[in-house]
Amino acid sequence: MTAPTKYIAKIKESIRKEDRTSGQVSEQLPVYNAWSADGDVTAELVFVNYGVPSDYDQLERMGIDVKGKIVIAKYGGSWRGIKPKVAQEYGAIGCLIYSDPQEDGYARGDVYPKGPFRPNDGAQRGSVLDMPVYPGDPLTPNIGATADAKRLTQAEALNLIKIPVMPISYGDALPLLSSLTGPVAPAKWKGSLPITYHIGPGATKVHLKLQFDWKLVDCLNVIAKIKGSEFPDEWVIRGNHHDAWVNGANDPLSGMVAEMEEARALSELMKTGWKPKRTIIYCAWDGEEPGLIGSTEWVEHHASELQQKAVAYINSDGNGRGFLSVQGSHTLEKMMGEIAGEITDPQTSVTVLERAKSYRATNAASIKAKKDILGSKSLTIDALGSGSDYSPFIQHLGIPSLNIGFGGEDDAGVYHSIYDSYDHYKRFGDPTFEYGIALAKTAGRTTLRLSEATVLPFDFKGFHKTVNQYLTEVTALIDDLRESTEVDNQLIKERRYVLAADPTEKYISPVAKESIPYINFSSLQNALNLLEKSTTTFVELYSTNPKPNTNLVTLNQLLAHAEQKLLSTDGLPRRPWYKHTIYAPGFYTGYGVKTLPGIREAIEQRSWKEAQEQIEIAAKTIIEYTANVDAASKILMMR
Ligand SMILES: [Zn+2]
C-alpha cells in the first residue's frame, strides 16, 4: 500500500515448531497464483466481495466502476480463476485475492497449530488459468504438448489472464481493507475481520509488481499398465495427481498413497498368477495444480486410442476422515451404490453407503430431498464440474468417469499453503489413516469391478432419470427468469428501486431487460422419452452372464462408447474444447458444475437463440446415445 499510509505485504507463512516441515524455507515454493500476468501497476483499491458477476451488478447500483483500479476479492463464492477473469472484463488492472477468516480462518474454529484452520499469515496459492475455456498447457489446446508440438504464442492463448493476480493472507489484507473508505459494504459482503468493510475507491492506493519465469519445463506423468487377459484392448484407467503446492499431504498425497496401495495389492494378486480380464492402467499425473496439465496433455496426445479403448476413468485427489462422496457419469451410479454397500466405514461399522446417505439425508435442504434420499436404496452421485484430472477424460473425450473421495470431518484451512503438511494431516486430516484404506478399497473395487465384469456394469436408466431432472431444472429456470424479469421490469418502470433507496446515498437504478420468449424443449423431451423406452428394454435383457455366443467385444464397446455420443462436434459455445452436452464446469463458476451446460448457460446469459440451438444439439446427442443402447439390446436378444 502506497497511500494513505505505507504497508509492505509480508507474503510469508511463518515457521511453526509444531509443524516440522514449515521450516524448510529454502525449498518452499513462494506464495503466488500460477498464470498471473507479469505486471507493474499502481492504482486505487476497490473491494469486490467474491468478485463474481453479481458482485459487479451490485457495484454498478452503487455507481462504482473498477476500470483502471486494482480489486481485492475474497476467496470463496467461485473458483479462484473466475475472480481475475471477471475483474479484467470490467477493466480492472490488477487483482488481489485474500483468504477471509470467515472462509477458512478463525471464524470457523481454532487456527493452526492449535486447531486446523488458516492462521493469520496463511495464504492460498493456486492456478488462475482460465480453465473453463480449456485446461492443460495454454500453448497447446487440443494437442499433446510434446517437444515438437506446434505451439501458440502467449498472446494467442485464450485462457491466459492478462492482469497481475496475487493471493495474500488475511494478515496482509487487514491493513488494506481497514484503510478503505467509500460506502460501507453490503451486509452480505462482510467477512470476519474486526473492521467495518468499506468498498472504496478513495485514498487507498496499492502497488502490485509481479514477474514470472515463463520458461517451458517438463511434466512427468507415471503410467503403469497391466495387460488384460481377455479384453486387452479395453482399458480401465485409474489416476491421481502427484504434484502439489509445497508439501501437499492432503492435496494430493492422501489420495495418491491410496492409489499406490491399490497398485501394490494388484501386484500381490499377480504374483499368484492372476491377470485382469481388461487392461488396467495406473496413472500418477504431474502438473495438475497449475491447470490439469499432465492429464490433459496425455489425454490430448492419446485421444483417438483412448476413445477406442478406454472403458472408464476413475479419479481421486485429496482424501480425509468422513463421508464417501462420488461424482461422475450417471451410467456408473448404480455400480457405485453396490460398491459403497460393501465397504465398512472405519468409525461406525455401518457401510460407507449408509453413512453417506445419513449425512446427505440429515443435511438435505428440503423435506422432499430428505425423503428422496431415505427412499432410495442406492447412492446418489453428483455431476462432475472441474477441479481435478477427470476433466479431460469426460468433458473432452466422453469417457465415463468417476471422482471418489472421503471427507467432511477433516475441515481445515491449510489448502495450498505450507501447512498442508504431514503434521497437520496426522492431527486433523485422517489421524489413523483408515480413510486412506477405505479409499483404496472403494477405488480398488471399482477398478476391479470394471476390469473383471464379463458385461460392463453400466446402467442407462439412472442416466435417463438424472438427465430428465436436469431438463426439469432448465425449464423451471427459464420460467422463473421470465416471471422475475417481468416483475423486475415493473419495479424499474415504476421507479420502485429508486424510491426504496436511501436518498442520501448514491444509487443507480438497473435498466429494464428484454422480456423472455417461450422456447421449445420438445425435441429434447421427445429424445428423452425414446431413451426411457430403450433403457427399459435394455434393463430387461441385461445379464451379467449373457448367452455363450454373445459377441462380448461389440457389446462392451457399445456400452463403453455410449457416453462419447453425448459429445457435440462443435463443443460448447465460446469454448469448443468442452464437448460434453450434459456436464461441464461453469463458465462463471469455475469448478462448479453446469448440467446441460449449453442450454443452461445460454438461458443464464439471456441468449434465447443460442438456447434453442443448444436444445437441438443436446436432443441430437441423446438420440445417438439411444441408438447405442438399442444396438446393445439387439446383441443381447440374438440367439
Ligand atoms: Zn489436488
XYZ file of C-alpha atoms and ligand atoms in Angstrom:
640
model
C 0.000 0.000 0.000
C 1.495 3.310 -1.053
C -1.254 5.625 0.255
C -2.678 6.934 2.550
C -0.071 5.098 4.639
C 2.657 2.730 3.594
C 2.353 -1.011 4.190
C 4.526 -3.705 2.627
C 2.813 -7.086 2.481
C 4.793 -9.792 4.299
C 3.716 -12.633 1.972
C 5.361 -15.112 4.258
C 3.990 -18.149 6.060
C 5.957 -18.423 9.276
C 7.787 -21.373 10.760
C 5.797 -23.116 13.491
C 7.567 -25.504 15.795
C 4.540 -27.835 15.897
C 4.898 -28.301 12.138
C 8.229 -29.877 11.241
C 8.171 -29.110 7.514
C 7.188 -25.445 7.919
C 10.877 -24.667 8.455
C 12.106 -25.958 5.088
C 12.279 -22.378 3.930
C 14.829 -22.715 1.121
C 12.850 -25.491 -0.607
C 9.428 -23.878 -0.294
C 7.536 -22.591 -3.282
C 6.703 -18.916 -2.723
C 3.123 -17.670 -2.423
C 1.748 -16.902 -5.912
C -1.040 -17.554 -8.390
C 0.147 -19.616 -11.335
C -0.574 -17.966 -14.729
C -0.938 -14.468 -13.341
C 0.320 -11.990 -15.927
C 3.555 -10.091 -15.389
C 2.806 -6.537 -14.411
C 3.745 -3.401 -12.533
C 0.623 -1.464 -11.602
C -0.288 1.205 -9.071
C -3.925 2.198 -8.605
C -6.762 2.830 -6.195
C -8.088 -0.243 -4.435
C -11.712 -1.482 -4.616
C -13.199 -4.304 -2.525
C -15.389 -6.513 -4.766
C -16.638 -9.199 -2.330
C -16.129 -12.587 -4.096
C -15.519 -10.867 -7.426
C -18.250 -12.805 -9.269
C -20.563 -11.170 -11.866
C -23.414 -10.489 -9.389
C -20.984 -8.513 -7.192
C -20.238 -6.197 -10.112
C -24.002 -5.714 -10.663
C -24.173 -4.550 -7.070
C -21.223 -2.180 -7.606
C -22.988 -0.750 -10.632
C -26.066 0.019 -8.482
C -23.758 1.951 -6.166
C -22.155 3.818 -9.058
C -18.728 2.257 -8.521
C -16.543 1.467 -11.524
C -13.399 -0.674 -11.229
C -11.936 0.464 -14.544
C -8.261 1.269 -14.075
C -8.419 0.134 -10.434
C -6.892 -2.794 -8.544
C -9.554 -5.016 -6.978
C -9.338 -7.069 -3.811
C -11.610 -10.134 -3.686
C -12.257 -12.731 -1.001
C -11.592 -16.393 -1.646
C -14.838 -18.385 -1.901
C -18.051 -17.992 -3.869
C -16.421 -19.342 -7.036
C -13.244 -20.963 -8.211
C -10.344 -18.507 -7.806
C -9.627 -18.102 -11.536
C -13.064 -16.527 -12.064
C -12.107 -13.506 -9.917
C -9.316 -12.035 -12.095
C -11.234 -13.062 -15.246
C -14.323 -11.049 -14.268
C -12.140 -8.212 -12.884
C -10.359 -7.857 -16.229
C -13.705 -7.995 -18.094
C -14.725 -4.932 -16.033
C -11.463 -3.132 -16.794
C -9.522 -3.674 -13.548
C -5.725 -3.634 -13.976
C -4.767 -5.878 -11.055
C -6.345 -8.357 -8.664
C -5.579 -9.383 -5.086
C -7.284 -12.463 -3.644
C -7.224 -12.901 0.112
C -8.395 -15.625 2.493
C -11.015 -14.036 4.754
C -11.128 -15.686 8.219
C -14.823 -16.269 7.537
C -13.937 -18.725 4.777
C -11.356 -20.960 6.475
C -9.800 -18.998 9.341
C -10.689 -18.206 12.970
C -14.397 -17.757 12.247
C -14.523 -21.492 11.525
C -12.516 -22.708 14.521
C -9.113 -22.584 16.177
C -6.301 -21.730 13.809
C -3.200 -23.785 13.177
C -1.293 -25.091 15.078
C -3.877 -25.041 17.895
C -6.633 -26.121 15.517
C -6.863 -26.973 11.807
C -7.865 -23.580 10.360
C -5.891 -20.956 8.438
C -3.588 -18.803 10.573
C -3.072 -15.061 10.195
C -0.250 -15.417 7.663
C -1.515 -18.457 5.743
C -2.103 -17.834 2.051
C -3.752 -19.896 -0.657
C -1.600 -20.462 -3.730
C -3.308 -21.736 -6.845
C -3.831 -21.531 -10.555
C -5.740 -18.722 -12.229
C -5.588 -20.219 -15.707
C -8.992 -19.674 -17.324
C -9.744 -23.412 -17.187
C -13.427 -23.077 -18.110
C -12.091 -22.131 -21.589
C -9.667 -25.070 -21.716
C -7.292 -26.709 -19.238
C -3.799 -28.045 -19.852
C -0.798 -26.315 -21.383
C -2.171 -22.961 -22.537
C 0.018 -23.072 -25.647
C -1.245 -26.439 -26.973
C -5.068 -26.652 -26.844
C -6.435 -29.915 -28.328
C -2.991 -31.463 -28.935
C -0.396 -33.091 -26.683
C 2.364 -30.719 -25.534
C 5.182 -32.905 -26.831
C 8.660 -31.492 -27.525
C 7.864 -30.822 -31.188
C 4.200 -29.766 -30.799
C 3.113 -26.688 -32.713
C 2.690 -24.059 -30.015
C 0.615 -20.893 -29.822
C 2.295 -17.723 -28.700
C 1.418 -16.499 -25.232
C -0.683 -13.714 -26.754
C -2.714 -16.250 -28.742
C -3.587 -18.433 -25.735
C -7.218 -17.670 -24.875
C -7.036 -18.998 -21.316
C -4.258 -16.730 -20.030
C -5.277 -13.942 -17.654
C -3.991 -10.564 -18.810
C -3.697 -8.765 -15.459
C -1.381 -9.440 -12.496
C -3.015 -11.514 -9.721
C -1.678 -12.201 -6.234
C -3.001 -14.237 -3.278
C -2.465 -12.802 0.219
C -3.213 -13.807 3.802
C -5.785 -12.069 5.984
C -2.882 -10.699 7.972
C -1.719 -8.849 4.867
C -5.252 -7.944 3.741
C -6.259 -6.338 7.046
C -4.222 -3.095 6.686
C -5.500 -2.646 3.108
C -9.159 -3.305 3.874
C -9.183 -1.251 7.070
C -7.721 1.684 5.155
C -10.520 1.665 2.537
C -13.115 4.448 2.615
C -16.182 4.980 0.426
C -19.515 3.267 1.014
C -19.876 0.591 3.670
C -20.050 -2.845 2.036
C -23.480 -4.526 1.881
C -24.217 -6.844 4.838
C -23.669 -9.968 2.730
C -20.202 -8.835 1.685
C -18.841 -8.586 5.225
C -16.209 -11.076 6.253
C -14.920 -11.855 9.739
C -12.144 -9.296 10.140
C -12.626 -6.920 13.090
C -13.294 -3.891 10.863
C -16.125 -2.142 9.081
C -15.789 -3.312 5.487
C -15.737 -0.410 3.040
C -15.700 -0.706 -0.735
C -13.543 2.239 -1.790
C -12.248 3.670 -4.019
C -10.593 6.544 -2.241
C -7.221 7.488 -0.921
C -6.086 3.848 -0.625
C -3.598 3.020 -3.352
C -1.663 -0.159 -3.875
C 1.382 -1.043 -5.941
C 1.496 -4.566 -7.350
C 4.584 -5.735 -9.205
C 4.802 -9.321 -10.374
C 7.281 -11.033 -12.625
C 7.279 -14.715 -13.519
C 9.589 -17.257 -15.093
C 7.839 -18.346 -18.318
C 10.332 -20.987 -19.411
C 9.000 -24.322 -20.657
C 9.553 -27.230 -18.238
C 8.737 -30.936 -18.393
C 5.750 -32.554 -16.723
C 6.379 -36.150 -15.687
C 3.389 -38.481 -15.563
C 3.944 -42.009 -14.252
C 1.948 -44.614 -16.196
C 1.848 -48.318 -15.292
C -0.031 -50.861 -17.357
C -1.247 -54.405 -16.616
C -2.299 -56.094 -19.810
C -5.753 -57.687 -19.788
C -6.009 -61.411 -20.471
C -9.433 -61.492 -22.184
C -10.067 -57.945 -23.405
C -6.587 -56.395 -23.748
C -7.971 -53.565 -25.901
C -10.447 -52.437 -23.241
C -8.761 -50.145 -20.728
C -9.773 -49.292 -17.173
C -7.808 -46.208 -16.130
C -7.181 -45.120 -12.547
C -5.433 -41.874 -11.625
C -4.495 -39.287 -9.004
C -2.089 -36.383 -9.316
C 1.304 -36.416 -7.612
C 2.337 -32.758 -7.861
C 1.481 -30.342 -5.043
C 1.749 -26.772 -3.845
C 4.626 -27.145 -1.337
C 4.162 -30.379 0.717
C 0.630 -31.425 -0.218
C -0.014 -34.037 2.460
C -3.758 -33.840 1.852
C -3.766 -32.455 -1.688
C -2.848 -34.780 -3.400
C -0.809 -37.314 -1.399
C -3.639 -38.658 0.766
C -5.282 -39.828 -2.472
C -2.013 -40.789 -4.165
C -0.976 -43.215 -1.393
C -4.372 -44.932 -1.594
C -3.872 -45.398 -5.336
C -0.357 -46.755 -4.752
C -1.735 -49.216 -2.205
C -4.261 -50.442 -4.776
C -1.473 -50.928 -7.311
C 0.578 -52.815 -4.711
C -2.395 -55.076 -3.921
C -2.804 -55.871 -7.629
C 0.884 -56.716 -7.902
C 0.404 -59.178 -4.993
C -2.522 -60.727 -6.855
C -0.393 -61.018 -9.978
C 2.244 -62.964 -8.032
C -0.423 -65.644 -7.533
C -0.829 -65.901 -11.318
C -3.926 -63.681 -11.547
C -4.383 -61.433 -14.520
C -7.143 -58.865 -15.047
C -9.613 -59.533 -17.861
C -9.306 -55.965 -19.120
C -6.137 -53.891 -19.241
C -5.670 -51.745 -16.123
C -3.672 -48.526 -16.348
C -2.449 -46.765 -13.203
C -1.543 -43.091 -13.623
C 0.144 -40.545 -11.380
C -0.296 -37.144 -13.001
C 2.079 -34.211 -12.892
C 1.159 -30.539 -13.337
C -2.415 -30.872 -12.025
C -2.140 -27.820 -9.793
C -1.143 -25.315 -12.485
C -4.034 -26.475 -14.705
C -4.587 -30.261 -15.079
C -1.567 -30.216 -17.363
C -0.153 -33.751 -17.103
C -3.517 -35.472 -17.567
C -4.857 -33.095 -20.218
C -1.757 -33.334 -22.393
C -1.665 -37.138 -22.051
C -5.349 -37.363 -22.954
C -4.985 -35.000 -25.913
C -1.915 -36.843 -27.164
C -3.591 -40.270 -26.974
C -7.109 -39.061 -27.798
C -8.027 -41.423 -30.631
C -6.608 -44.519 -28.929
C -8.378 -43.583 -25.691
C -11.698 -43.103 -27.461
C -11.238 -46.565 -28.964
C -10.089 -48.417 -25.865
C -10.906 -46.612 -22.617
C -13.855 -48.105 -20.754
C -13.790 -45.755 -17.761
C -11.552 -43.377 -15.828
C -11.502 -43.414 -12.002
C -10.022 -40.362 -10.300
C -9.211 -39.453 -6.746
C -7.466 -36.435 -5.181
C -7.196 -35.238 -1.565
C -8.883 -37.572 0.956
C -9.750 -37.411 4.658
C -11.936 -38.538 7.527
C -15.678 -38.539 6.920
C -18.192 -39.492 4.278
C -17.878 -41.077 0.853
C -18.566 -38.663 -1.947
C -18.712 -39.695 -5.577
C -19.205 -37.564 -8.652
C -19.306 -38.856 -12.171
C -21.133 -40.301 -15.131
C -24.589 -41.404 -14.079
C -24.196 -44.588 -16.108
C -21.937 -45.710 -13.226
C -24.198 -44.601 -10.376
C -25.801 -47.987 -9.760
C -22.415 -49.744 -9.687
C -21.055 -47.196 -7.199
C -24.041 -47.763 -4.900
C -23.352 -51.507 -4.945
C -19.672 -50.996 -4.168
C -20.396 -48.463 -1.392
C -22.734 -51.028 0.173
C -19.856 -53.479 0.525
C -17.343 -51.283 2.339
C -17.357 -50.739 6.081
C -16.984 -47.245 7.495
C -13.935 -47.316 9.805
C -15.526 -45.268 12.591
C -19.092 -46.545 12.830
C -19.032 -50.087 11.391
C -22.035 -49.432 9.123
C -21.356 -49.384 5.367
C -19.938 -46.243 3.762
C -23.189 -46.152 1.754
C -25.320 -45.865 4.913
C -23.005 -43.254 6.356
C -23.066 -41.166 3.184
C -26.862 -41.469 3.000
C -27.245 -40.444 6.656
C -25.099 -37.380 6.109
C -26.956 -36.400 2.972
C -30.420 -37.022 4.409
C -29.815 -35.018 7.574
C -28.195 -32.152 5.695
C -30.545 -32.008 2.689
C -32.078 -28.606 2.028
C -35.727 -29.623 1.740
C -38.090 -32.170 3.267
C -38.612 -33.617 -0.212
C -34.870 -34.082 -0.709
C -34.624 -35.804 2.687
C -37.469 -38.153 1.745
C -35.907 -38.908 -1.637
C -32.612 -39.885 -0.020
C -34.311 -42.024 2.628
C -36.439 -43.706 -0.048
C -33.536 -44.598 -2.313
C -31.615 -47.825 -1.792
C -28.643 -46.648 -3.763
C -26.063 -43.909 -3.723
C -26.734 -40.621 -5.461
C -23.725 -39.394 -7.348
C -23.230 -35.754 -8.285
C -22.275 -34.449 -11.704
C -18.643 -33.620 -12.478
C -17.600 -29.994 -12.835
C -13.864 -29.481 -12.849
C -11.005 -29.215 -10.392
C -9.147 -32.454 -10.932
C -7.806 -34.778 -13.626
C -11.114 -36.367 -14.687
C -11.916 -33.251 -16.706
C -10.125 -34.142 -19.991
C -11.411 -37.733 -19.880
C -15.076 -36.932 -19.502
C -15.530 -33.439 -20.879
C -13.143 -33.594 -23.820
C -13.329 -37.283 -24.834
C -16.606 -38.549 -23.353
C -15.007 -41.376 -21.389
C -17.266 -42.446 -18.487
C -15.539 -41.029 -15.398
C -15.709 -41.015 -11.625
C -14.177 -38.926 -8.864
C -14.061 -40.690 -5.497
C -13.054 -39.469 -2.053
C -13.852 -39.335 1.649
C -14.142 -36.138 3.695
C -16.337 -33.779 5.640
C -14.823 -34.446 9.053
C -11.432 -33.114 8.020
C -12.344 -29.432 7.600
C -9.233 -27.292 7.585
C -7.780 -24.027 6.402
C -4.411 -25.088 5.059
C -5.385 -25.742 1.424
C -2.449 -24.833 -0.888
C -0.346 -23.452 1.977
C 2.890 -24.706 3.556
C 0.787 -26.118 6.411
C -0.814 -28.816 4.243
C 1.815 -30.999 5.884
C 2.200 -34.453 7.388
C 1.986 -32.981 10.899
C -1.303 -31.230 10.083
C -2.761 -34.252 8.289
C -1.837 -36.624 11.124
C -3.727 -34.454 13.616
C -6.688 -33.206 11.591
C -6.913 -34.989 8.223
C -7.160 -38.707 8.908
C -5.256 -39.422 12.147
C -5.475 -43.228 11.874
C -5.172 -43.286 8.049
C -8.204 -45.575 7.997
C -9.934 -43.419 5.398
C -6.903 -43.870 3.160
C -7.594 -47.601 3.421
C -11.309 -47.007 2.797
C -10.449 -45.060 -0.369
C -8.071 -47.789 -1.568
C -10.872 -50.332 -1.021
C -13.514 -48.241 -2.776
C -11.449 -47.173 -5.790
C -9.691 -50.558 -5.943
C -13.007 -52.438 -6.083
C -14.316 -50.006 -8.681
C -11.268 -50.663 -10.852
C -11.606 -54.439 -10.448
C -15.362 -54.472 -10.946
C -14.864 -52.675 -14.260
C -11.907 -54.819 -15.323
C -13.484 -58.176 -14.407
C -17.136 -57.838 -15.470
C -17.993 -60.014 -18.469
C -20.547 -57.391 -19.456
C -19.710 -53.869 -18.274
C -21.886 -52.842 -15.287
C -23.374 -49.770 -16.967
C -26.873 -48.578 -16.142
C -28.609 -46.279 -18.605
C -31.796 -45.999 -16.557
C -30.114 -43.927 -13.872
C -28.621 -41.733 -16.560
C -32.025 -41.132 -18.142
C -33.602 -40.280 -14.792
C -30.852 -37.780 -13.983
C -30.917 -36.020 -17.359
C -34.692 -35.791 -17.098
C -34.211 -33.971 -13.783
C -31.747 -31.590 -15.428
C -34.318 -30.861 -18.119
C -36.941 -30.104 -15.455
C -34.424 -27.747 -13.838
C -33.640 -25.780 -17.010
C -37.324 -25.436 -17.936
C -38.018 -24.161 -14.414
C -35.007 -21.848 -14.744
C -36.367 -20.085 -17.814
C -39.909 -19.905 -16.365
C -38.614 -18.352 -13.147
C -36.423 -15.964 -15.094
C -39.391 -14.935 -17.245
C -41.507 -14.164 -14.210
C -38.751 -12.388 -12.289
C -37.844 -10.291 -15.331
C -41.450 -9.132 -15.682
C -41.735 -8.192 -12.019
C -38.339 -6.532 -12.089
C -39.195 -4.519 -15.181
C -42.328 -3.267 -13.445
C -40.276 -2.247 -10.393
C -37.913 -0.358 -12.671
C -40.689 1.262 -14.715
C -42.483 2.474 -11.582
C -39.160 3.738 -10.155
C -39.645 1.465 -7.121
C -35.916 0.765 -6.739
C -35.102 4.463 -6.653
C -37.921 5.170 -4.191
C -36.750 2.324 -1.944
C -33.131 3.506 -1.905
C -31.677 5.850 0.706
C -31.772 9.282 -0.994
C -28.608 10.385 0.801
C -26.580 7.632 -0.871
C -25.688 7.228 -4.498
C -27.951 4.747 -6.251
C -28.222 3.883 -9.928
C -31.374 2.065 -10.951
C -30.969 -1.045 -13.110
C -32.288 -0.832 -16.670
C -35.252 -2.888 -17.849
C -34.411 -6.194 -19.526
C -35.897 -7.635 -22.677
C -38.870 -9.861 -21.811
C -38.252 -13.566 -22.239
C -39.727 -15.541 -25.127
C -41.016 -19.092 -24.841
C -38.544 -21.582 -26.236
C -39.260 -25.082 -27.400
C -37.908 -28.020 -25.415
C -39.933 -30.641 -27.286
C -37.054 -32.166 -29.284
C -35.153 -32.887 -26.067
C -38.279 -34.102 -24.272
C -39.054 -36.471 -27.150
C -35.467 -37.716 -27.304
C -35.525 -38.464 -23.571
C -38.848 -40.257 -23.950
C -37.367 -42.584 -26.532
C -34.290 -43.097 -24.361
C -36.522 -44.149 -21.476
C -38.177 -46.847 -23.586
C -34.799 -48.094 -24.789
C -33.356 -48.261 -21.290
C -36.371 -50.276 -20.086
C -35.773 -52.840 -22.839
C -32.055 -52.913 -22.111
C -32.553 -53.464 -18.370
C -34.873 -56.414 -19.074
C -32.309 -58.023 -21.350
C -29.200 -57.148 -19.350
C -27.436 -60.054 -17.760
C -24.002 -60.380 -16.268
C -23.926 -63.885 -17.775
C -25.099 -63.466 -21.351
C -25.662 -66.363 -23.735
C -22.444 -68.176 -24.665
C -22.313 -66.992 -28.276
C -22.845 -63.284 -27.448
C -20.366 -61.005 -29.186
C -18.904 -59.564 -25.993
C -16.346 -57.305 -27.644
C -19.013 -55.496 -29.677
C -21.449 -55.422 -26.773
C -18.931 -53.924 -24.344
C -17.759 -51.451 -26.927
C -21.327 -50.216 -27.430
C -21.705 -49.797 -23.681
C -18.354 -48.099 -23.171
C -18.752 -45.788 -26.173
C -22.313 -44.626 -25.432
C -21.058 -41.644 -23.418
C -18.995 -40.437 -26.398
C -22.280 -39.991 -28.274
C -23.081 -37.204 -25.825
C -20.271 -35.065 -27.234
C -21.155 -32.318 -29.668
C -18.833 -31.862 -32.634
C -18.502 -28.116 -32.172
C -18.265 -28.215 -28.387
C -19.809 -25.583 -26.140
C -20.244 -22.022 -27.411
C -17.045 -19.958 -26.953
C -15.187 -22.965 -25.511
C -15.076 -25.778 -28.079
C -12.604 -27.853 -26.029
C -15.553 -28.803 -23.770
C -17.613 -31.212 -25.837
C -19.913 -32.959 -23.354
C -23.527 -31.780 -23.687
C -24.554 -32.965 -20.197
C -21.681 -31.994 -17.881
C -19.258 -29.042 -17.867
C -17.645 -26.674 -15.370
C -19.468 -23.334 -15.303
C -18.062 -20.517 -17.408
C -18.586 -18.157 -14.444
C -18.346 -20.628 -11.540
C -15.133 -22.462 -12.388
C -15.135 -25.792 -10.561
C -18.903 -25.803 -10.006
C -20.736 -27.995 -12.491
C -23.308 -26.815 -15.017
C -25.514 -29.654 -16.201
C -26.953 -29.375 -19.718
C -24.343 -26.581 -19.876
C -25.034 -25.281 -23.392
C -28.723 -24.758 -22.647
C -28.370 -23.606 -19.048
C -25.667 -21.026 -19.687
C -27.454 -19.649 -22.754
C -30.534 -19.075 -20.555
C -28.423 -17.501 -17.804
C -26.788 -15.212 -20.360
C -30.221 -14.459 -21.894
C -29.236 -15.718 -25.354
C -32.522 -17.241 -26.497
C -31.427 -18.163 -29.990
C -28.392 -19.943 -28.605
C -30.546 -21.734 -26.010
C -32.797 -23.077 -28.779
C -29.758 -24.212 -30.811
C -28.290 -25.936 -27.774
C -31.577 -27.766 -27.109
C -31.448 -29.210 -30.643
C -27.786 -30.210 -30.201
C -28.471 -31.933 -26.874
C -31.501 -33.727 -28.354
C -29.382 -34.998 -31.233
C -26.742 -36.410 -28.880
C -29.419 -38.155 -26.780
C -30.807 -39.758 -29.966
C -27.350 -41.061 -30.878
C -26.821 -42.274 -27.323
C -30.148 -44.125 -27.532
C -29.010 -45.792 -30.755
C -26.075 -47.294 -28.840
C -28.396 -48.600 -26.125
C -30.674 -50.121 -28.780
C -27.747 -51.747 -30.554
C -26.584 -53.248 -27.238
C -30.108 -54.613 -26.613
C -30.107 -56.153 -30.074
C -26.924 -58.078 -29.321
C -28.388 -59.327 -26.051
C -31.507 -60.506 -27.936
C -29.552 -62.521 -30.507
C -29.516 -66.268 -30.264
Zn -5.408 -31.909 -5.937
